[in-house]
Every structure is written in C-alpha cells, then in structure tokens.
mmCIF file of C-alpha atoms in Angstrom:
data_model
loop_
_atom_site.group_PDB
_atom_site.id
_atom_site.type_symbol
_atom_site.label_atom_id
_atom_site.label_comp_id
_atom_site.label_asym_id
_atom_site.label_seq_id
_atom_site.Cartn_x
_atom_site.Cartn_y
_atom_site.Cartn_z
ATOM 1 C CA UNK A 1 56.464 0.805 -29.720
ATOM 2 C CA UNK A 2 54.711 -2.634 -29.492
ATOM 3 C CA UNK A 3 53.457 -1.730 -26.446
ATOM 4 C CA UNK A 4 51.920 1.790 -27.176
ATOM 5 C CA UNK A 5 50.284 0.478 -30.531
ATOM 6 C CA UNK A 6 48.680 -2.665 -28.344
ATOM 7 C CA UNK A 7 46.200 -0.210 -27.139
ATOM 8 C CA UNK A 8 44.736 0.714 -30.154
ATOM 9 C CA UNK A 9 43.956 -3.018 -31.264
ATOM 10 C CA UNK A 10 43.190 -4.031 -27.740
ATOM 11 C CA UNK A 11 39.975 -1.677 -27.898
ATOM 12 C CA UNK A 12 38.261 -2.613 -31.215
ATOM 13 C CA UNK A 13 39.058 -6.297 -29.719
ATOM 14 C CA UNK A 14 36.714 -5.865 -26.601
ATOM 15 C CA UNK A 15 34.231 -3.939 -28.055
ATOM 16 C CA UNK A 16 33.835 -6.962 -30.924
ATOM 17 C CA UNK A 17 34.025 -9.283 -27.650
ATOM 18 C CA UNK A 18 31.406 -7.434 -26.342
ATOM 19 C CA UNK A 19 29.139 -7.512 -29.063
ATOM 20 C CA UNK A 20 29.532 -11.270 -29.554
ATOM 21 C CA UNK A 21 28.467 -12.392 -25.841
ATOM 22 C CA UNK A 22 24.995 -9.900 -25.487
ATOM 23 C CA UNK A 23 24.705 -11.669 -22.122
ATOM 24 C CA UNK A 24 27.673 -9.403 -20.580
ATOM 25 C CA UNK A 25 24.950 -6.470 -21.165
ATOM 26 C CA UNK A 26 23.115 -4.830 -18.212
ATOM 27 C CA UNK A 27 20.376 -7.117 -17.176
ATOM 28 C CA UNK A 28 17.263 -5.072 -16.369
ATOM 29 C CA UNK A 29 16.888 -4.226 -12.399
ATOM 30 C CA UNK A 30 13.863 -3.857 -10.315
ATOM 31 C CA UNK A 31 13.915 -0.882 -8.108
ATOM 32 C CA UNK A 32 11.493 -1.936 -4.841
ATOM 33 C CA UNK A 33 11.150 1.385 -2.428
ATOM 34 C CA UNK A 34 9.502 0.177 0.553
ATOM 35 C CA UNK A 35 9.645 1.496 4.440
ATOM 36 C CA UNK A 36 12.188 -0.836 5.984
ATOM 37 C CA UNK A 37 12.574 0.912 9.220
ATOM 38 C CA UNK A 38 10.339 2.952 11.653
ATOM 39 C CA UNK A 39 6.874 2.306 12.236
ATOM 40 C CA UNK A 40 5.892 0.843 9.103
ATOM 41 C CA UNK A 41 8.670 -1.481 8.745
ATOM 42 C CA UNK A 42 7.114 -4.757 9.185
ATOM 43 C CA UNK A 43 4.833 -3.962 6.264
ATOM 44 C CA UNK A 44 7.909 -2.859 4.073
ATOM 45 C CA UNK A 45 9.741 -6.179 4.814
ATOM 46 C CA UNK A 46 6.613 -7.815 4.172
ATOM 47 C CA UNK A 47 6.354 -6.097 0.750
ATOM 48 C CA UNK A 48 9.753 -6.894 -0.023
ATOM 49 C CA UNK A 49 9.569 -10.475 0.705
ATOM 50 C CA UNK A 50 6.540 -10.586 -1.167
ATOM 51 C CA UNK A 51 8.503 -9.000 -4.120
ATOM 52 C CA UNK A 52 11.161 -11.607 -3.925
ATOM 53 C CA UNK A 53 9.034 -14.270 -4.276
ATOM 54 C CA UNK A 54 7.112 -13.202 -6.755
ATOM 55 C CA UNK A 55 10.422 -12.208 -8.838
ATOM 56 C CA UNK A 56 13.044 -14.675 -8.132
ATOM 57 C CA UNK A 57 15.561 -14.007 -11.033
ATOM 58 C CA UNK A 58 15.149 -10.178 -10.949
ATOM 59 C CA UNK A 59 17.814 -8.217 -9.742
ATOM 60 C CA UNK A 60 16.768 -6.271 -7.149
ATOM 61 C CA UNK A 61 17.793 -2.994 -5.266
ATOM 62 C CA UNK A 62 16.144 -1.919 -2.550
ATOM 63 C CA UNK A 63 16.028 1.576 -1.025
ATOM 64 C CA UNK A 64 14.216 2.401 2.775
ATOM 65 C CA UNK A 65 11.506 5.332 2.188
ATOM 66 C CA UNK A 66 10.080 5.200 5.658
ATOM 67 C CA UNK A 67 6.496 6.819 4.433
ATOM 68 C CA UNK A 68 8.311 10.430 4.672
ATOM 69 C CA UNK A 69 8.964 12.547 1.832
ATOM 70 C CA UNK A 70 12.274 12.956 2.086
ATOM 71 C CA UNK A 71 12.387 8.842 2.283
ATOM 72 C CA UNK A 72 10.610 9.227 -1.327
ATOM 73 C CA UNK A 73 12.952 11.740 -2.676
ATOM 74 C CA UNK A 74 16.229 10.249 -1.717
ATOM 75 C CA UNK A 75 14.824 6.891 -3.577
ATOM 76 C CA UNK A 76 14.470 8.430 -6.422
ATOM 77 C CA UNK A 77 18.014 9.908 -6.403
ATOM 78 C CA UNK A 78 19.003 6.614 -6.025
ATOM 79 C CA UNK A 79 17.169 4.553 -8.567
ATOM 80 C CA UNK A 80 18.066 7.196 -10.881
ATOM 81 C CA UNK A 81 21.875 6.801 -10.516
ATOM 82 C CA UNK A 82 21.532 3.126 -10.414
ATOM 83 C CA UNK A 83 19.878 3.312 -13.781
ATOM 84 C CA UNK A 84 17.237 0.742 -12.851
ATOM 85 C CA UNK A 85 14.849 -0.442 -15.218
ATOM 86 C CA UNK A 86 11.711 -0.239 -13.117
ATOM 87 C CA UNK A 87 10.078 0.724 -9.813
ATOM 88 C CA UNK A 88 8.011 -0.925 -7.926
ATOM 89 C CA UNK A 89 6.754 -0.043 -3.874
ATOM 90 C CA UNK A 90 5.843 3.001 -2.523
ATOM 91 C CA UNK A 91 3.304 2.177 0.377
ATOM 92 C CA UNK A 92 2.529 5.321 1.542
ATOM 93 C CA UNK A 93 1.385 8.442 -0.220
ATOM 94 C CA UNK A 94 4.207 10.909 1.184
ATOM 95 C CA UNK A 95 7.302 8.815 0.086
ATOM 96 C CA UNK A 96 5.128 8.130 -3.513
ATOM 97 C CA UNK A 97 4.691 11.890 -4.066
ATOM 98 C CA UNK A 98 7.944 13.214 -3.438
ATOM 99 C CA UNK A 99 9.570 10.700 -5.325
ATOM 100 C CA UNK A 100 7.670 10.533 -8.683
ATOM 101 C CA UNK A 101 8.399 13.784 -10.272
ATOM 102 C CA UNK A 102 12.184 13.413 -10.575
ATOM 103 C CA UNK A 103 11.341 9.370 -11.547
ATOM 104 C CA UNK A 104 9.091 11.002 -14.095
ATOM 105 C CA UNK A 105 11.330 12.967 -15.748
ATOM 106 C CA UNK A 106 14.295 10.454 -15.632
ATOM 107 C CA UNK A 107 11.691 8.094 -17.427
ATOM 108 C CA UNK A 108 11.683 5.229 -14.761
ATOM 109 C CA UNK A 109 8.246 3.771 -15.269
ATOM 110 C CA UNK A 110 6.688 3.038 -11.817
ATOM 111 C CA UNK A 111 4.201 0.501 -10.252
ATOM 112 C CA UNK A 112 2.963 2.239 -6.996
ATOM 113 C CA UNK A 113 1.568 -0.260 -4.643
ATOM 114 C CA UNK A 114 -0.094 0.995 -1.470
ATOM 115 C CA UNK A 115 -0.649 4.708 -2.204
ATOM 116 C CA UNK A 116 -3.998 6.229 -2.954
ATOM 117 C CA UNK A 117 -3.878 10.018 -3.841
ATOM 118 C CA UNK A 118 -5.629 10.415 -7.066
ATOM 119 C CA UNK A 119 -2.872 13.041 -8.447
ATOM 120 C CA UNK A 120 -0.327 9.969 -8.371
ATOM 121 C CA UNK A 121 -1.546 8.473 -11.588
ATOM 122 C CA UNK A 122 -2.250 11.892 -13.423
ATOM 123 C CA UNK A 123 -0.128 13.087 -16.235
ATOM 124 C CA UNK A 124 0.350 16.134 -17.486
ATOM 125 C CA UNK A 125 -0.445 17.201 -20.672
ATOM 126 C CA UNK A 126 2.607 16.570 -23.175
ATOM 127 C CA UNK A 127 4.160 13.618 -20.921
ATOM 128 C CA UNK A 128 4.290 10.262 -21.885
ATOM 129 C CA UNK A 129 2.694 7.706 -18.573
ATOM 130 C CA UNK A 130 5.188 6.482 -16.051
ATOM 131 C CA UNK A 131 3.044 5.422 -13.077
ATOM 132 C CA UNK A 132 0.692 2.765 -12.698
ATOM 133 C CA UNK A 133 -1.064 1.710 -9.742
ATOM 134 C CA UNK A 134 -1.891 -2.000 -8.620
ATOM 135 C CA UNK A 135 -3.151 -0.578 -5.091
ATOM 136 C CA UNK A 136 -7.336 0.092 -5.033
ATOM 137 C CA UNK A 137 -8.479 3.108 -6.708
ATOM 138 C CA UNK A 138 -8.274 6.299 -3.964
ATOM 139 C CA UNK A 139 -12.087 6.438 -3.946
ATOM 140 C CA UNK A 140 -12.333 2.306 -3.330
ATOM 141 C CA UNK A 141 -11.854 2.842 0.725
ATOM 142 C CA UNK A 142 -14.682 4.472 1.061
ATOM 143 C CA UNK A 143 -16.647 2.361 -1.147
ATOM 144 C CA UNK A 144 -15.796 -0.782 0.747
ATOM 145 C CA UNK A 145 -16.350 0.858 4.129
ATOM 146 C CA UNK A 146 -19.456 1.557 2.887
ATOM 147 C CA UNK A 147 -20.783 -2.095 1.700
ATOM 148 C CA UNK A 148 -19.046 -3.893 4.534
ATOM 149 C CA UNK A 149 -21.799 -1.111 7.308
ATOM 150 C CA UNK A 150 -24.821 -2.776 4.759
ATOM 151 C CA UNK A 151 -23.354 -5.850 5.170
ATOM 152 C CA UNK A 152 -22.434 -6.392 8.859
ATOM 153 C CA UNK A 153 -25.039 -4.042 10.521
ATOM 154 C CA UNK A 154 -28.051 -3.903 8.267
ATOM 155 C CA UNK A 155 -30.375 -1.511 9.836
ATOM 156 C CA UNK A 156 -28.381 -1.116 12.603
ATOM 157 C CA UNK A 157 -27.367 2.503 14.253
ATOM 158 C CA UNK A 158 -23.810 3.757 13.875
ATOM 159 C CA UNK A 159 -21.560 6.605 14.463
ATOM 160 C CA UNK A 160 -18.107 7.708 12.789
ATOM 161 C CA UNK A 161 -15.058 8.936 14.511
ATOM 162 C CA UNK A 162 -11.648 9.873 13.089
ATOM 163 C CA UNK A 163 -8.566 11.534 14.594
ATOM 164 C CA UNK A 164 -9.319 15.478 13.037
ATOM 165 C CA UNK A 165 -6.715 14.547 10.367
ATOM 166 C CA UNK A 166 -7.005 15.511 7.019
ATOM 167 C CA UNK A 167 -6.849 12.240 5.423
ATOM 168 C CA UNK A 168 -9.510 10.933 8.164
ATOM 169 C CA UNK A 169 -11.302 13.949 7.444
ATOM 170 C CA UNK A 170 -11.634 13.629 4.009
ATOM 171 C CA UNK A 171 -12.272 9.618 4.335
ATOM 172 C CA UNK A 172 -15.452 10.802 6.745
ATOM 173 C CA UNK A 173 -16.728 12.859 3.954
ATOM 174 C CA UNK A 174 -15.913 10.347 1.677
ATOM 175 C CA UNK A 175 -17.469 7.803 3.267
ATOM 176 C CA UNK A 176 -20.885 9.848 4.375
ATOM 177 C CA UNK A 177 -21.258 10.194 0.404
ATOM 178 C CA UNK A 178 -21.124 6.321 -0.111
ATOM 179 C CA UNK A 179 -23.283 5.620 2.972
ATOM 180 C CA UNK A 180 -25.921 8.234 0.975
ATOM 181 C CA UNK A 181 -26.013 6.262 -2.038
ATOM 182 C CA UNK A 182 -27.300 3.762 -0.414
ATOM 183 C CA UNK A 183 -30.061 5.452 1.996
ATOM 184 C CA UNK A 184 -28.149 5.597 4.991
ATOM 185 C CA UNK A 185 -26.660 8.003 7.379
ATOM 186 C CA UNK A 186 -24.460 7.911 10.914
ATOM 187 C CA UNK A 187 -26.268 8.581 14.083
ATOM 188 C CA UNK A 188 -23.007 10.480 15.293
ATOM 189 C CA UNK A 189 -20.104 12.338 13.928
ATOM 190 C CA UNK A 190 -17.502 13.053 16.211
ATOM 191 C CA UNK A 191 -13.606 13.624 16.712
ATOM 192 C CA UNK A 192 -10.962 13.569 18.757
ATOM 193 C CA UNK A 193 -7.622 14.393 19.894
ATOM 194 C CA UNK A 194 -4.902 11.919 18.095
ATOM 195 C CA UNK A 195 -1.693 10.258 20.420
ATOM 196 C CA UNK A 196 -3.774 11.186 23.659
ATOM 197 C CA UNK A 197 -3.380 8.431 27.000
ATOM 198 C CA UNK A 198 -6.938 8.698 27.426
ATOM 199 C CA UNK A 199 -10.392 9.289 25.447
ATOM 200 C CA UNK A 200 -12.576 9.314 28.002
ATOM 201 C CA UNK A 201 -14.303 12.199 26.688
ATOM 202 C CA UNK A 202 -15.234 10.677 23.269
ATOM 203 C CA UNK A 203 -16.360 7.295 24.926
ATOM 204 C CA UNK A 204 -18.153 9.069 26.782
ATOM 205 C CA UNK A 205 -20.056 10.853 23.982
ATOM 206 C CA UNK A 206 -20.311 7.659 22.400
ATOM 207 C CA UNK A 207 -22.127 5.911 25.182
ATOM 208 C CA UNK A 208 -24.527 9.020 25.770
ATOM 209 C CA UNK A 209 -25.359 8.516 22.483
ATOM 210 C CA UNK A 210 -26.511 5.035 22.937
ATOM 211 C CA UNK A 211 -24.696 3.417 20.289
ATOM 212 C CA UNK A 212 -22.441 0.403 20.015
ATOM 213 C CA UNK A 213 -21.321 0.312 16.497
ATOM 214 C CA UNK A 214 -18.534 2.159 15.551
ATOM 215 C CA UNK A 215 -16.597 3.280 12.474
ATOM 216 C CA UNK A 216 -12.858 4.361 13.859
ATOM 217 C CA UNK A 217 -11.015 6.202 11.457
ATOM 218 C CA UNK A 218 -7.759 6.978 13.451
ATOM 219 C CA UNK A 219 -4.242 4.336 13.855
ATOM 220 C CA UNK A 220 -4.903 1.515 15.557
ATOM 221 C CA UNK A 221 -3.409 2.749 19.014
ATOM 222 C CA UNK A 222 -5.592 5.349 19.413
ATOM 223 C CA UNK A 223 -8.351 2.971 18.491
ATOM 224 C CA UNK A 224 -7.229 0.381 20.914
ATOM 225 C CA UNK A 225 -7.433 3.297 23.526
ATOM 226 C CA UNK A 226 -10.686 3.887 22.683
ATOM 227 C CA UNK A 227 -11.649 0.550 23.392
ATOM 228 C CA UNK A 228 -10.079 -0.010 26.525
ATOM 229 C CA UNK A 229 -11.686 3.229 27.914
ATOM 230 C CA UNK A 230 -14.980 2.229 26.945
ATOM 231 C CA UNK A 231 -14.417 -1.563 28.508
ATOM 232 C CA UNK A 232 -13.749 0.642 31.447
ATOM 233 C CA UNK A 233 -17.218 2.077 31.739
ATOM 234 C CA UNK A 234 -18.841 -1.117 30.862
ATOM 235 C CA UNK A 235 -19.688 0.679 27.347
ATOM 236 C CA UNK A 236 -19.319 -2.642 24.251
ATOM 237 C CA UNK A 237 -18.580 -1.365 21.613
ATOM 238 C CA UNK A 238 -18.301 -3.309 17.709
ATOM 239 C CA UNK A 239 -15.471 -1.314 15.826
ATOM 240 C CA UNK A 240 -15.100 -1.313 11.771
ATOM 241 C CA UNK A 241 -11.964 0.805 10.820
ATOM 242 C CA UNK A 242 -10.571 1.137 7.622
ATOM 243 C CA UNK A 243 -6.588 1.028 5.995
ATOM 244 C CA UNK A 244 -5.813 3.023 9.107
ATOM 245 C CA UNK A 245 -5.737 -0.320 11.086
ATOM 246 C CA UNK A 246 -3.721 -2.119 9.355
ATOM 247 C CA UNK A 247 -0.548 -1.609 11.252
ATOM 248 C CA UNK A 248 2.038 -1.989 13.521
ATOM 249 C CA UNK A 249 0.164 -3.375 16.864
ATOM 250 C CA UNK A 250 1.112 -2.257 20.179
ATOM 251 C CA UNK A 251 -0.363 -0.954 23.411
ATOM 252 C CA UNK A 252 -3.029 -1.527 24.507
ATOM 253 C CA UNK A 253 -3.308 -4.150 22.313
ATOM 254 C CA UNK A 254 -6.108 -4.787 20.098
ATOM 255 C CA UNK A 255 -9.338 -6.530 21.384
ATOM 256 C CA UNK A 256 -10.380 -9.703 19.748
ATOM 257 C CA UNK A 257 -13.377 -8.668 17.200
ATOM 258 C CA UNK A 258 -12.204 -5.800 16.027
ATOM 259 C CA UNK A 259 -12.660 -5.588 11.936
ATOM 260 C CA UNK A 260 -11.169 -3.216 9.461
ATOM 261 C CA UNK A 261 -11.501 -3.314 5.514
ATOM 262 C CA UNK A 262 -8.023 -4.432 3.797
ATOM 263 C CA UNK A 263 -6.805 -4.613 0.142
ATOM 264 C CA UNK A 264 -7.462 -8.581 -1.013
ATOM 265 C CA UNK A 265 -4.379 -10.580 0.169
ATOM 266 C CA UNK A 266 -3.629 -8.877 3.172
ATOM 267 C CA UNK A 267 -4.159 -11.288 5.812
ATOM 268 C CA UNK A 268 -4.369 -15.192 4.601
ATOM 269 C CA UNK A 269 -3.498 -18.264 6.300
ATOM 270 C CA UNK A 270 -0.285 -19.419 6.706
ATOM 271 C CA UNK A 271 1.301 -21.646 3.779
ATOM 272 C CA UNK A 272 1.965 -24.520 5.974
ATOM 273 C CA UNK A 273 3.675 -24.873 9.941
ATOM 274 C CA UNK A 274 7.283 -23.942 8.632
ATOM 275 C CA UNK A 275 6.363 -21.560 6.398
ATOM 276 C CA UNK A 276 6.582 -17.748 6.743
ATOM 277 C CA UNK A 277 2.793 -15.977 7.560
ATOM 278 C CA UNK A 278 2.419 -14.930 3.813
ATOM 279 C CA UNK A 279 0.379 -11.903 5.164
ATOM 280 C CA UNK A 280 0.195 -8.379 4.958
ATOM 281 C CA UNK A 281 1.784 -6.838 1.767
ATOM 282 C CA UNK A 282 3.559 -10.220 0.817
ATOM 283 C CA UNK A 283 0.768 -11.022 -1.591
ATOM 284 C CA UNK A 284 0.292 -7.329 -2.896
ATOM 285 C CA UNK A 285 4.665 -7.857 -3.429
ATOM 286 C CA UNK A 286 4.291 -11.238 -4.888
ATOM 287 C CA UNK A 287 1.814 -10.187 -7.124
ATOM 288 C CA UNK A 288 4.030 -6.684 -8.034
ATOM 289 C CA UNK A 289 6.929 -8.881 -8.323
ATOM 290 C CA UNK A 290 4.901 -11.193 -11.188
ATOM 291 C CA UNK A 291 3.974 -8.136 -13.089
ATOM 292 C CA UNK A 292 7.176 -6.834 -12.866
ATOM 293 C CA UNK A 293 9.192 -9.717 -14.193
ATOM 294 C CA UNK A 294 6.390 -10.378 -16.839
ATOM 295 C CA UNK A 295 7.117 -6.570 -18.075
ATOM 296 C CA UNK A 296 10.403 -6.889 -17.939
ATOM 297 C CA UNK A 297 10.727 -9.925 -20.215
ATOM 298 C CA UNK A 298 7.975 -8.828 -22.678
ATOM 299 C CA UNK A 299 10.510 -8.148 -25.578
ATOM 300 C CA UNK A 300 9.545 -4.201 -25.647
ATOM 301 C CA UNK A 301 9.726 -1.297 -22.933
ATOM 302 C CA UNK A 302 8.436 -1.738 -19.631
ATOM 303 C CA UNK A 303 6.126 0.924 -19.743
ATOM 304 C CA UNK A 304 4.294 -0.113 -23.276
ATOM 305 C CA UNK A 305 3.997 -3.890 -21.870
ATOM 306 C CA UNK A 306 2.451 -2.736 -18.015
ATOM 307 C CA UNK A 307 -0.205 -0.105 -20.993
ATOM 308 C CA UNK A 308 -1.004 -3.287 -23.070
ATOM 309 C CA UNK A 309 -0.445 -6.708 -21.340
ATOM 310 C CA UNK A 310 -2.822 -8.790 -18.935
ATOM 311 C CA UNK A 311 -0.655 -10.185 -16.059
ATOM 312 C CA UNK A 312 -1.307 -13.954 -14.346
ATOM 313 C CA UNK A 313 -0.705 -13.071 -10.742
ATOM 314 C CA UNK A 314 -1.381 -14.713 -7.388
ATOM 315 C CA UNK A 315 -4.259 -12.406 -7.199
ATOM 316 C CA UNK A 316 -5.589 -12.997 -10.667
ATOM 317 C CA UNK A 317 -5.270 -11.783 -13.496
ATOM 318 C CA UNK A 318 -4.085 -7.970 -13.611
ATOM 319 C CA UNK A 319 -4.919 -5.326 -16.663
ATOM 320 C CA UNK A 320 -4.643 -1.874 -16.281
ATOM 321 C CA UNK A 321 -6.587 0.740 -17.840
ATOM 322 C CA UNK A 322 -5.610 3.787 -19.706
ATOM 323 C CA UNK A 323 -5.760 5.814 -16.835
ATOM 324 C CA UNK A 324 -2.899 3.268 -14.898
ATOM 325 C CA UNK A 325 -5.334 2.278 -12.699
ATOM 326 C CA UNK A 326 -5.853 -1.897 -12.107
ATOM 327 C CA UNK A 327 -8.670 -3.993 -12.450
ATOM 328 C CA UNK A 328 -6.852 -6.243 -9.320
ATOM 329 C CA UNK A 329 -9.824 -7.152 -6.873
ATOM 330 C CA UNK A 330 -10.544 -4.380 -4.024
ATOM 331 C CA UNK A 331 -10.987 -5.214 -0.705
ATOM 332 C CA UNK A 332 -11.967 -8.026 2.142
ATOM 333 C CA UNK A 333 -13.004 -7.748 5.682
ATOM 334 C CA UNK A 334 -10.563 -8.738 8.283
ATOM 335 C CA UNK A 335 -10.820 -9.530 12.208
ATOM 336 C CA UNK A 336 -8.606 -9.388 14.589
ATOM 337 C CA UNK A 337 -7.812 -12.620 15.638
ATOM 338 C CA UNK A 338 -5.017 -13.776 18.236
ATOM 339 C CA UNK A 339 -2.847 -11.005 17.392
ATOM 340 C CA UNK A 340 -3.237 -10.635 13.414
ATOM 341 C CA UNK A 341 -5.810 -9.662 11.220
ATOM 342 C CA UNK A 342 -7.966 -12.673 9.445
ATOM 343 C CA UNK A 343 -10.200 -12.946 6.585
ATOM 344 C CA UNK A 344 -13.926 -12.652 7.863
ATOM 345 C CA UNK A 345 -15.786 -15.789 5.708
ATOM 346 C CA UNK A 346 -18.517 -14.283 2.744
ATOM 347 C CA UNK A 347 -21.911 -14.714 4.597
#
C-alpha cells in the first residue's frame, strides 16, 4: 500500500523539483543544414566550422543537405522532430526551397545563408516571417559582375559565355541589364555544351572574335577546360566568372589569374601558420553563428529579435530589413592564387 501511494507523491515532487532548477529546461538548439558530402562538401564543412566558432556555447545539430532537394526536405523533417529553436545554412537554392515550407509551417524561424532565389524570403499573405537571409540580395551577382567589368577593363571589349543553364541563363540576362545601366554592352554572347572533354568549338569562336576578356558563367571545370583549350591554340584569354567559381577545384586545374566575384569573407588570409585557412564560408558561418547566438539570448523569440536587433559580427554590423533581407556588405573580387581564391587589393 506504501508502495502504490509513493507514486502519487513522487510526481507532484519532481514536477516542484523541476520548477525550482529552470536550468534542467531545454536549452535552445541551433539547427545548421549545410552540404557535408558530395561536391560541395568542403564549403559545407567550411560553413559549419565557421558556425562553431562563431557560436561556441550553442548546441548544435547538424543535418547533410547536399544542395539537392530531397537533402532540403529530409532536414527539415529532422529539425522539426528535434524541436530546434533555429535554423541556420542552406547554401544552395535547391536544398533551401524544398526545405522551407514544412520549416514554415512548423514555425522554425530560418537564417538562409548562401541561397539567392528571390521567392525564399517572400511570405504569403496571412503568415507571420520565418526566413531571413544574410547571403547578398538575388539581384546583387549581377550587380557586382557588373562594377567589377567597369572596374578591371574600362573600355575594354568583352564577351559572355555560360553553360545554356537556366540559372546561367538568367544571370546573362541579368547581367546584360546591369552592363546597360551603365552604357555598356558585350561584343559576344555565346554558349556551350556543359561537362564536355573539350570546347574547342567555343574557343574557337572566341578567338575569331578577337577578344581576350571573358565573362564565364559555367562551374569552374568547364571553365578550366576552356582555358586549357584556348592555351592550346595560343588564344590568352583574362576570365571574370561569378558565384559559379567558387568551388570544388579539380581538373584541369585552374590557371593562375583567373578572378571571380565572391560574397565579402570568402577568401582571407590565413589567421596565423597553425591556424585553419579561415576561408570560404567560415566567415559567412562565423558571422551566422554570432547572429544566431545573439537571437537566441535576446530575452524574446528568435524571430522578433533577427526583425528588430542590429548584430556585431565579424563582418560588421548586421540589420535586416522588413523584407528579411541584410544590409551585410556584398561582394569582393578574388584571384586565383596558388590553388585558392584571394582578395584582389581596392585600386
């Protein structure tokens, strides 16, 4: 009879236990959704290092969303059942889209970093915001492309190739619009045929043409290929690619010279000789990390501190507007450089 009754003052015990030691409540987690295998993985480990450091007393759980949609929509699954607090990640567009909606309606507020379709950071009329985005806004690409042509070949002749994709496609167009704006216009247009050995047929063009500057809008092994054809037929050509280039190297390798436009904090020098390259996304991560644990310990919901609060970050300070979008700074130039991208110097 002792025994049976126990139970019923054993429960009113705990829960008073409970209630008089808070810190044996959930702490609040940080969902990071990065892609930490395939082709993209060194940027995802990058991005999650970067994350780490920037958040050193979050929890953290990680899921692997290797830029496919089905990588997005399983990490959402999961960050649901885990009842994390707040996401932060998503590098590439496919794995940010698919995973979003069901994030959305579970009300898991969201800071996308990397992604740059416009319809992430919409929301529909009647919902309250969940995303924001720390990457550039979708149109800034283009925009930077744009100034860093003025800057590097002022009055110079220049022709744009991409890979006949849709997001190179629309990047062209993009990018033609910009270059208008400012009174200029490509001497060539062209495309080609993506994950081909050879592109002797577009160098080729190129060289009839009589230019030697080049925008490449298509991955960086096709645009090494490109390169190494043309060095074949004595044809020199100075390359300016976009976001597309910053990835995975392999072969042919990349020639020395080669410059791309990247999001601020992508390639810096190292921290000192036994440090890890902070490079890549491990600043965009540090600084998602900061504005996560910020948010997080603001004394009110995530989502009403990322809405009204002005983050100190490695990259600056960090507001976001109405919209979700941030005010973080856009974009540098970057050469290729011994095997990693580097920051060109202003001037």
């Amino acid at each position: 009879m002792m025994i049976r009754n126990s139970r019923w003052l054993f429960g009113p015990v705990v829960c008073l236990a409970l209630l008089a030691h808070p810190v044996l409540a959930q702490q609040p987690t940080l969902g990071v959704a990065a892609p930490l295998s395939g082709p993209y993985e060194t940027l995802g480990r990058q991005f999650l290092d970067g994350v780490r450091a920037g958040a050193p007393t979050l929890s953290i759980t990680e899921r692997d969303t290797p830029c496919t949609p089905e990588g997005g929509r399983d990490t959402a699954l999961a960050f649901i059942a885990a009842d994390i607090t707040l996401a932060t990640g998503f590098l590439c567009t496919p794995s940010a889209e698919a995973a979003l909606p069901a994030l959305t309606e579970a009300g898991v507020p969201v800071l996308v970093v990397g992604a740059r379709s416009a319809r992430l950071t919409d929301v529909r009329r009647g919902q309250e915001r969940q995303v924001w985005r720390l990457a550039p806004r979708p149109e800034g690409e283009a925009q930077a492309l744009a100034t860093a042509i003025a800057d590097l070949w002022p009055g110079q002749p220049f022709g744009i190739v991409e890979d006949g994709s849709v997001r190179a496609r629309s990047l062209a167009d993009e990018l033609r619009a910009a270059l208008a704006l400012r009174g200029l216009e490509p001497a060539l247009v062209d495309n080609y045929r993506p994950a081909e050995d050879r592109q002797f047929a577009l160098v080729r063009r190129i060289g009839q043409s009589g230019l030697t500057r080049i925008v490449a809008l298509g991955s960086v092994a096709d645009t090494a290929i490109i390169l190494r054809d043309a060095a074949s037929l004595n044809i020199d050509l100075a390359v300016l690619g976009g976001e597309n280039l910053i990835d995975e190297a392999g072969e042919p390798a990349l020639p020395d010279g080669v410059r791309a436009i990247a999001s601020k904090g992508f390639a810096v020098a190292d921290a000192d000789a036994a440090a890890p390259r902070r490079e890549g996304y491990f600043l965009d991560g540090q600084a998602a990390g900061q504005i996560a644990a910020s948010a997080l310990a603001a004394g009110q919901a995530p989502g009403a501190a990322l809405s009204g609060q002005t983050f100190d970050t490695v990259a600056g300070p960090v507001r976001f507007d109405p919209e979700g979008e941030s005010d973080m700074p856009g974009y540098d130039v970057v050469e290729w450089q011994d095997g990693r991208f580097v920051v060109q110097p202003e001037g």
